[in-house]
Amino acid sequence: MNTMQYQGYTARIEFDERDSIFVGRVLGLRSIISFHGDTVAQLRSEFEAAVDDFLQDCKSQGIKPEKPASGKLMLRVPPEVHGAAIVAAQASGKSLNQWATEVLQDAAQV
């Protein structure tokens, strides 16, 4: 997956072969922020403008801008998965939070 980052926001980038343009969409938000460009330079400029516009709109409306992630993650998993994760974390000498963070980092290739 090709991505761009700006001010803590990440966008997925794709090429639209039919229209011969690059298209992007900001990930991790309920709000839809999309943009496009004919060149990589134009795409980056449009991405930054879209994020800046989003932030300005939030400010003018007096609302706190939505962020892609807060760092808090609530998961519901089957009890046997939860138990196995606790055992794996303890076996590696880590807290469940530390262990899960490492597993998620590996899976997300961060």
Coordinates of N, CA, C and O in Angstrom, one line a residue:
M1 N 0.9 -1.2 0.0 CA 0.0 0.0 0.0 C 0.9 1.2 0.0 O 1.8 1.3 0.8
N2 N 0.6 2.2 -0.9 CA 1.3 3.4 -0.9 C 0.6 4.4 -0.1 O -0.6 4.6 -0.1
T3 N 1.4 5.2 0.8 CA 0.8 6.1 1.7 C 1.6 7.4 1.6 O 2.7 7.5 1.2
M4 N 0.9 8.5 2.1 CA 1.5 9.8 2.4 C 1.1 10.2 3.8 O 0.1 9.8 4.2
Q5 N 2.0 11.0 4.5 CA 1.7 11.4 5.8 C 1.8 13.0 5.9 O 2.7 13.5 5.3
Y6 N 1.0 13.6 6.7 CA 1.0 15.0 6.9 C 0.3 15.3 8.1 O -0.9 14.9 8.3
Q7 N 0.9 16.0 9.0 CA 0.4 16.5 10.3 C -0.3 15.4 11.1 O -1.4 15.6 11.7
G8 N 0.2 14.2 11.1 CA -0.3 13.1 11.8 C -1.4 12.3 11.1 O -2.0 11.4 11.6
Y9 N -1.7 12.7 9.9 CA -2.8 12.0 9.1 C -2.1 11.2 8.0 O -1.1 11.7 7.4
T10 N -2.6 10.0 7.7 CA -2.1 9.2 6.7 C -3.1 9.0 5.6 O -4.3 8.7 5.9
A11 N -2.7 9.0 4.4 CA -3.6 8.8 3.2 C -3.1 7.6 2.4 O -1.9 7.4 2.2
R12 N -4.0 6.8 1.9 CA -3.8 5.7 1.0 C -3.8 6.3 -0.4 O -4.7 7.1 -0.8
I13 N -2.8 6.0 -1.2 CA -2.7 6.5 -2.5 C -2.8 5.4 -3.5 O -2.2 4.3 -3.4
E14 N -3.6 5.6 -4.6 CA -3.8 4.7 -5.6 C -3.8 5.4 -7.0 O -3.9 6.6 -7.0
F15 N -3.5 4.6 -8.0 CA -3.5 5.2 -9.4 C -4.8 4.8 -10.1 O -5.1 3.6 -10.2
D16 N -5.5 5.8 -10.6 CA -6.8 5.5 -11.3 C -6.4 5.5 -12.8 O -6.2 6.5 -13.4
E17 N -6.2 4.2 -13.3 CA -5.8 4.1 -14.7 C -6.8 4.6 -15.7 O -6.4 5.2 -16.7
R18 N -8.0 4.5 -15.4 CA -9.1 5.0 -16.3 C -8.9 6.5 -16.6 O -9.0 7.0 -17.7
D19 N -8.7 7.3 -15.5 CA -8.6 8.7 -15.6 C -7.2 9.2 -15.6 O -7.0 10.4 -15.7
S20 N -6.2 8.3 -15.5 CA -4.8 8.7 -15.4 C -4.5 9.7 -14.4 O -3.8 10.7 -14.6
I21 N -5.0 9.5 -13.2 CA -4.7 10.4 -12.0 C -4.4 9.6 -10.8 O -4.8 8.4 -10.7
F22 N -3.7 10.2 -9.9 CA -3.5 9.6 -8.6 C -4.6 10.1 -7.7 O -5.0 11.2 -7.7
V23 N -5.1 9.2 -6.9 CA -6.2 9.5 -5.9 C -5.8 9.1 -4.5 O -5.1 8.1 -4.3
G24 N -6.2 9.9 -3.6 CA -5.9 9.6 -2.2 C -7.1 9.7 -1.3 O -8.0 10.5 -1.6
R25 N -7.0 9.0 -0.2 CA -8.1 9.1 0.9 C -7.4 9.0 2.2 O -6.6 8.1 2.5
V26 N -7.7 9.9 3.1 CA -7.2 9.9 4.5 C -7.8 8.7 5.2 O -9.0 8.5 5.2
L27 N -6.9 8.0 5.9 CA -7.3 6.8 6.6 C -7.6 7.1 8.1 O -7.1 8.0 8.7
G28 N -8.4 6.2 8.7 CA -8.6 6.2 10.1 C -9.6 7.2 10.6 O -9.6 7.5 11.8
L29 N -10.4 7.9 9.8 CA -11.4 8.9 10.2 C -12.8 8.5 9.8 O -12.9 7.8 8.8
R30 N -13.7 9.0 10.5 CA -15.1 8.8 10.1 C -15.4 9.8 9.0 O -16.2 9.5 8.1
S31 N -14.8 11.0 9.1 CA -15.0 12.0 8.0 C -14.3 11.4 6.7 O -13.2 10.8 6.8
I32 N -14.8 11.8 5.6 CA -14.2 11.4 4.3 C -13.4 12.5 3.8 O -14.0 13.6 3.5
I33 N -12.1 12.3 3.7 CA -11.2 13.4 3.1 C -10.5 12.7 1.9 O -9.7 11.8 2.1
S34 N -10.8 13.1 0.7 CA -10.2 12.6 -0.5 C -9.7 13.7 -1.3 O -10.0 14.9 -1.2
F35 N -8.8 13.3 -2.2 CA -8.1 14.3 -3.1 C -7.5 13.6 -4.3 O -7.4 12.4 -4.3
H36 N -7.0 14.3 -5.3 CA -6.4 13.7 -6.4 C -5.4 14.7 -7.1 O -5.4 15.9 -6.8
G37 N -4.6 14.1 -7.9 CA -3.6 15.0 -8.7 C -3.1 14.2 -9.9 O -3.1 13.0 -9.9
D38 N -2.6 15.0 -10.8 CA -2.0 14.4 -12.0 C -0.6 14.0 -11.8 O -0.1 13.1 -12.5
T39 N 0.1 14.6 -10.9 CA 1.5 14.3 -10.6 C 1.7 14.0 -9.1 O 0.8 14.4 -8.3
V40 N 2.8 13.5 -8.7 CA 3.0 13.2 -7.3 C 3.1 14.6 -6.5 O 2.5 14.7 -5.5
A41 N 3.8 15.5 -7.1 CA 3.9 16.8 -6.5 C 2.5 17.5 -6.3 O 2.2 18.0 -5.2
Q42 N 1.6 17.4 -7.3 CA 0.3 17.9 -7.2 C -0.5 17.1 -6.2 O -1.3 17.7 -5.4
L43 N -0.4 15.8 -6.2 CA -1.1 15.0 -5.2 C -0.7 15.4 -3.8 O -1.6 15.5 -2.9
R44 N 0.6 15.5 -3.5 CA 1.0 15.9 -2.2 C 0.4 17.3 -1.8 O 0.0 17.5 -0.7
S45 N 0.5 18.2 -2.7 CA -0.1 19.6 -2.4 C -1.6 19.5 -2.1 O -2.0 20.1 -1.2
E46 N -2.3 18.7 -2.9 CA -3.7 18.5 -2.7 C -4.0 17.8 -1.4 O -5.0 18.2 -0.7
F47 N -3.2 16.9 -1.0 CA -3.3 16.2 0.3 C -3.2 17.2 1.4 O -4.0 17.2 2.4
E48 N -2.1 17.9 1.4 CA -1.9 18.9 2.4 C -3.0 20.0 2.5 O -3.4 20.3 3.6
A49 N -3.5 20.4 1.4 CA -4.6 21.4 1.3 C -5.8 20.8 1.9 O -6.6 21.4 2.6
A50 N -6.1 19.5 1.6 CA -7.3 18.8 2.1 C -7.3 18.7 3.6 O -8.3 19.0 4.3
V51 N -6.1 18.3 4.2 CA -6.0 18.2 5.6 C -6.1 19.6 6.3 O -6.8 19.8 7.3
D52 N -5.4 20.6 5.7 CA -5.5 22.0 6.2 C -6.9 22.5 6.2 O -7.4 23.1 7.1
D53 N -7.7 22.2 5.1 CA -9.1 22.6 5.0 C -9.9 21.9 6.1 O -10.8 22.6 6.7
F54 N -9.7 20.7 6.3 CA -10.4 19.9 7.3 C -10.1 20.5 8.7 O -11.1 20.8 9.4
L55 N -8.9 20.8 9.0 CA -8.5 21.4 10.3 C -9.2 22.8 10.4 O -9.7 23.1 11.5
Q56 N -9.1 23.6 9.4 CA -9.7 24.9 9.4 C -11.2 24.9 9.6 O -11.8 25.6 10.3
D57 N -11.9 23.9 8.9 CA -13.3 23.7 9.0 C -13.7 23.4 10.5 O -14.6 23.9 11.0
C58 N -12.9 22.5 11.1 CA -13.1 22.1 12.5 C -13.0 23.3 13.4 O -13.8 23.6 14.3
K59 N -11.9 24.1 13.2 CA -11.7 25.3 14.0 C -12.8 26.3 13.8 O -13.3 26.8 14.8
S60 N -13.3 26.5 12.6 CA -14.3 27.5 12.4 C -15.7 27.1 13.0 O -16.5 27.9 13.4
Q61 N -15.9 25.7 13.1 CA -17.1 25.2 13.7 C -17.0 25.0 15.2 O -17.9 24.6 15.9
G62 N -15.8 25.3 15.7 CA -15.5 25.1 17.2 C -15.5 23.7 17.6 O -15.9 23.4 18.8
I63 N -15.2 22.8 16.8 CA -15.1 21.4 17.2 C -13.7 20.9 17.1 O -12.8 21.4 16.4
K64 N -13.4 19.9 18.0 CA -12.0 19.3 18.0 C -11.9 18.4 16.8 O -12.7 17.5 16.6
P65 N -10.8 18.6 16.0 CA -10.6 17.7 14.9 C -10.4 16.3 15.2 O -9.7 15.9 16.2
E66 N -11.0 15.4 14.5 CA -10.9 14.0 14.7 C -9.4 13.6 14.3 O -8.9 14.0 13.4
K67 N -8.9 12.8 15.2 CA -7.5 12.2 14.9 C -7.6 10.8 14.5 O -8.5 10.1 14.9
P68 N -6.7 10.3 13.7 CA -6.7 8.9 13.3 C -6.7 7.9 14.4 O -7.3 6.9 14.3
A69 N -6.0 8.2 15.5 CA -5.9 7.2 16.6 C -5.5 8.0 17.9 O -4.7 8.9 17.9
S70 N -6.1 7.5 19.0 CA -5.8 8.1 20.3 C -4.8 7.3 21.0 O -4.2 7.9 22.0
G71 N -4.5 6.1 20.6 CA -3.5 5.3 21.4 C -4.3 4.4 22.3 O -3.6 3.5 23.0
K72 N -5.6 4.5 22.4 CA -6.4 3.6 23.2 C -7.1 2.6 22.3 O -7.7 3.1 21.3
L73 N -7.1 1.4 22.6 CA -7.7 0.4 21.7 C -8.5 -0.6 22.6 O -7.9 -1.3 23.5
M74 N -9.8 -0.7 22.3 CA -10.6 -1.7 23.0 C -10.9 -2.8 22.0 O -11.3 -2.6 20.9
L75 N -10.6 -4.0 22.5 CA -10.8 -5.2 21.6 C -11.7 -6.2 22.4 O -11.6 -6.3 23.6
R76 N -12.6 -6.8 21.6 CA -13.4 -7.9 22.1 C -12.9 -9.2 21.4 O -13.0 -9.2 20.2
V77 N -12.4 -10.1 22.2 CA -11.9 -11.3 21.6 C -12.5 -12.5 22.4 O -12.8 -12.3 23.6
P78 N -12.5 -13.7 21.8 CA -13.0 -14.8 22.6 C -12.1 -15.1 23.8 O -10.9 -14.8 23.8
P79 N -12.7 -15.6 24.9 CA -11.9 -15.8 26.1 C -10.7 -16.6 25.9 O -9.6 -16.4 26.6
E80 N -10.7 -17.6 25.1 CA -9.6 -18.5 24.9 C -8.4 -17.7 24.2 O -7.2 -18.0 24.4
V81 N -8.8 -16.8 23.3 CA -7.7 -15.9 22.7 C -7.1 -15.0 23.7 O -5.9 -14.8 23.8
H82 N -8.0 -14.4 24.5 CA -7.5 -13.5 25.6 C -6.6 -14.3 26.5 O -5.5 -13.8 26.9
G83 N -7.0 -15.5 27.0 CA -6.1 -16.3 27.8 C -4.8 -16.7 27.2 O -3.7 -16.6 27.9
A84 N -4.8 -17.1 26.0 CA -3.6 -17.4 25.3 C -2.7 -16.2 25.1 O -1.4 -16.4 25.2
A85 N -3.2 -15.1 24.9 CA -2.4 -13.8 24.8 C -1.8 -13.5 26.1 O -0.6 -13.1 26.1
I86 N -2.5 -13.7 27.2 CA -1.9 -13.4 28.5 C -0.8 -14.4 28.8 O 0.3 -13.9 29.2
V87 N -0.9 -15.6 28.5 CA 0.1 -16.6 28.7 C 1.3 -16.3 27.8 O 2.5 -16.3 28.3
A88 N 1.1 -15.9 26.5 CA 2.2 -15.6 25.6 C 3.0 -14.3 26.1 O 4.2 -14.3 26.1
A89 N 2.2 -13.4 26.6 CA 2.9 -12.1 27.1 C 3.7 -12.5 28.4 O 4.9 -12.0 28.5
Q90 N 3.1 -13.2 29.3 CA 3.9 -13.6 30.5 C 5.1 -14.4 30.2 O 6.2 -14.3 30.8
A91 N 4.9 -15.3 29.2 CA 6.1 -16.2 28.8 C 7.2 -15.4 28.3 O 8.4 -15.8 28.4
S92 N 6.9 -14.2 27.6 CA 8.0 -13.4 27.1 C 8.4 -12.3 28.1 O 9.2 -11.5 27.7
G93 N 7.9 -12.4 29.3 CA 8.3 -11.4 30.3 C 7.8 -10.0 30.1 O 8.4 -9.1 30.5
K94 N 6.6 -9.9 29.5 CA 6.0 -8.6 29.2 C 4.6 -8.5 29.7 O 4.0 -9.5 29.9
S95 N 4.2 -7.3 29.8 CA 2.7 -7.1 30.1 C 1.9 -7.4 28.9 O 2.5 -7.4 27.7
L96 N 0.6 -7.6 29.0 CA -0.2 -7.9 27.9 C -0.2 -6.7 26.9 O -0.2 -6.8 25.7
N97 N -0.2 -5.5 27.5 CA -0.1 -4.3 26.7 C 1.1 -4.2 25.9 O 1.1 -3.9 24.7
Q98 N 2.3 -4.4 26.5 CA 3.6 -4.4 25.8 C 3.6 -5.5 24.7 O 4.0 -5.2 23.5
W99 N 3.2 -6.7 25.0 CA 3.2 -7.8 24.1 C 2.2 -7.5 22.9 O 2.6 -7.6 21.7
A100 N 1.0 -7.0 23.2 CA 0.0 -6.7 22.1 C 0.6 -5.6 21.2 O 0.4 -5.6 20.0
T101 N 1.2 -4.6 21.8 CA 1.8 -3.5 21.0 C 2.8 -4.0 20.0 O 2.7 -3.7 18.8
E102 N 3.7 -4.9 20.5 CA 4.7 -5.5 19.6 C 4.0 -6.4 18.5 O 4.4 -6.3 17.3
V103 N 3.0 -7.1 18.8 CA 2.3 -8.0 17.9 C 1.6 -7.1 16.8 O 1.7 -7.4 15.6
L104 N 1.0 -6.1 17.3 CA 0.3 -5.2 16.3 C 1.3 -4.4 15.4 O 1.0 -4.2 14.2
Q105 N 2.4 -4.0 16.0 CA 3.4 -3.3 15.2 C 3.9 -4.3 14.1 O 4.1 -3.8 13.0
D106 N 4.2 -5.5 14.5 CA 4.7 -6.5 13.5 C 3.6 -6.7 12.4 O 4.0 -6.7 11.2
A107 N 2.4 -6.9 12.8 CA 1.3 -7.1 11.8 C 1.1 -5.9 10.9 O 0.8 -6.1 9.7
A108 N 1.2 -4.7 11.5 CA 1.0 -3.5 10.7 C 2.2 -3.0 10.0 O 2.2 -2.1 9.2
Q109 N 3.3 -3.7 10.2 CA 4.6 -3.4 9.6 C 5.0 -1.9 9.9 O 5.4 -1.2 9.0
V110 N 4.9 -1.5 11.2 CA 5.2 -0.2 11.5 C 6.7 -0.1 11.9 O 7.2 -0.9 12.6

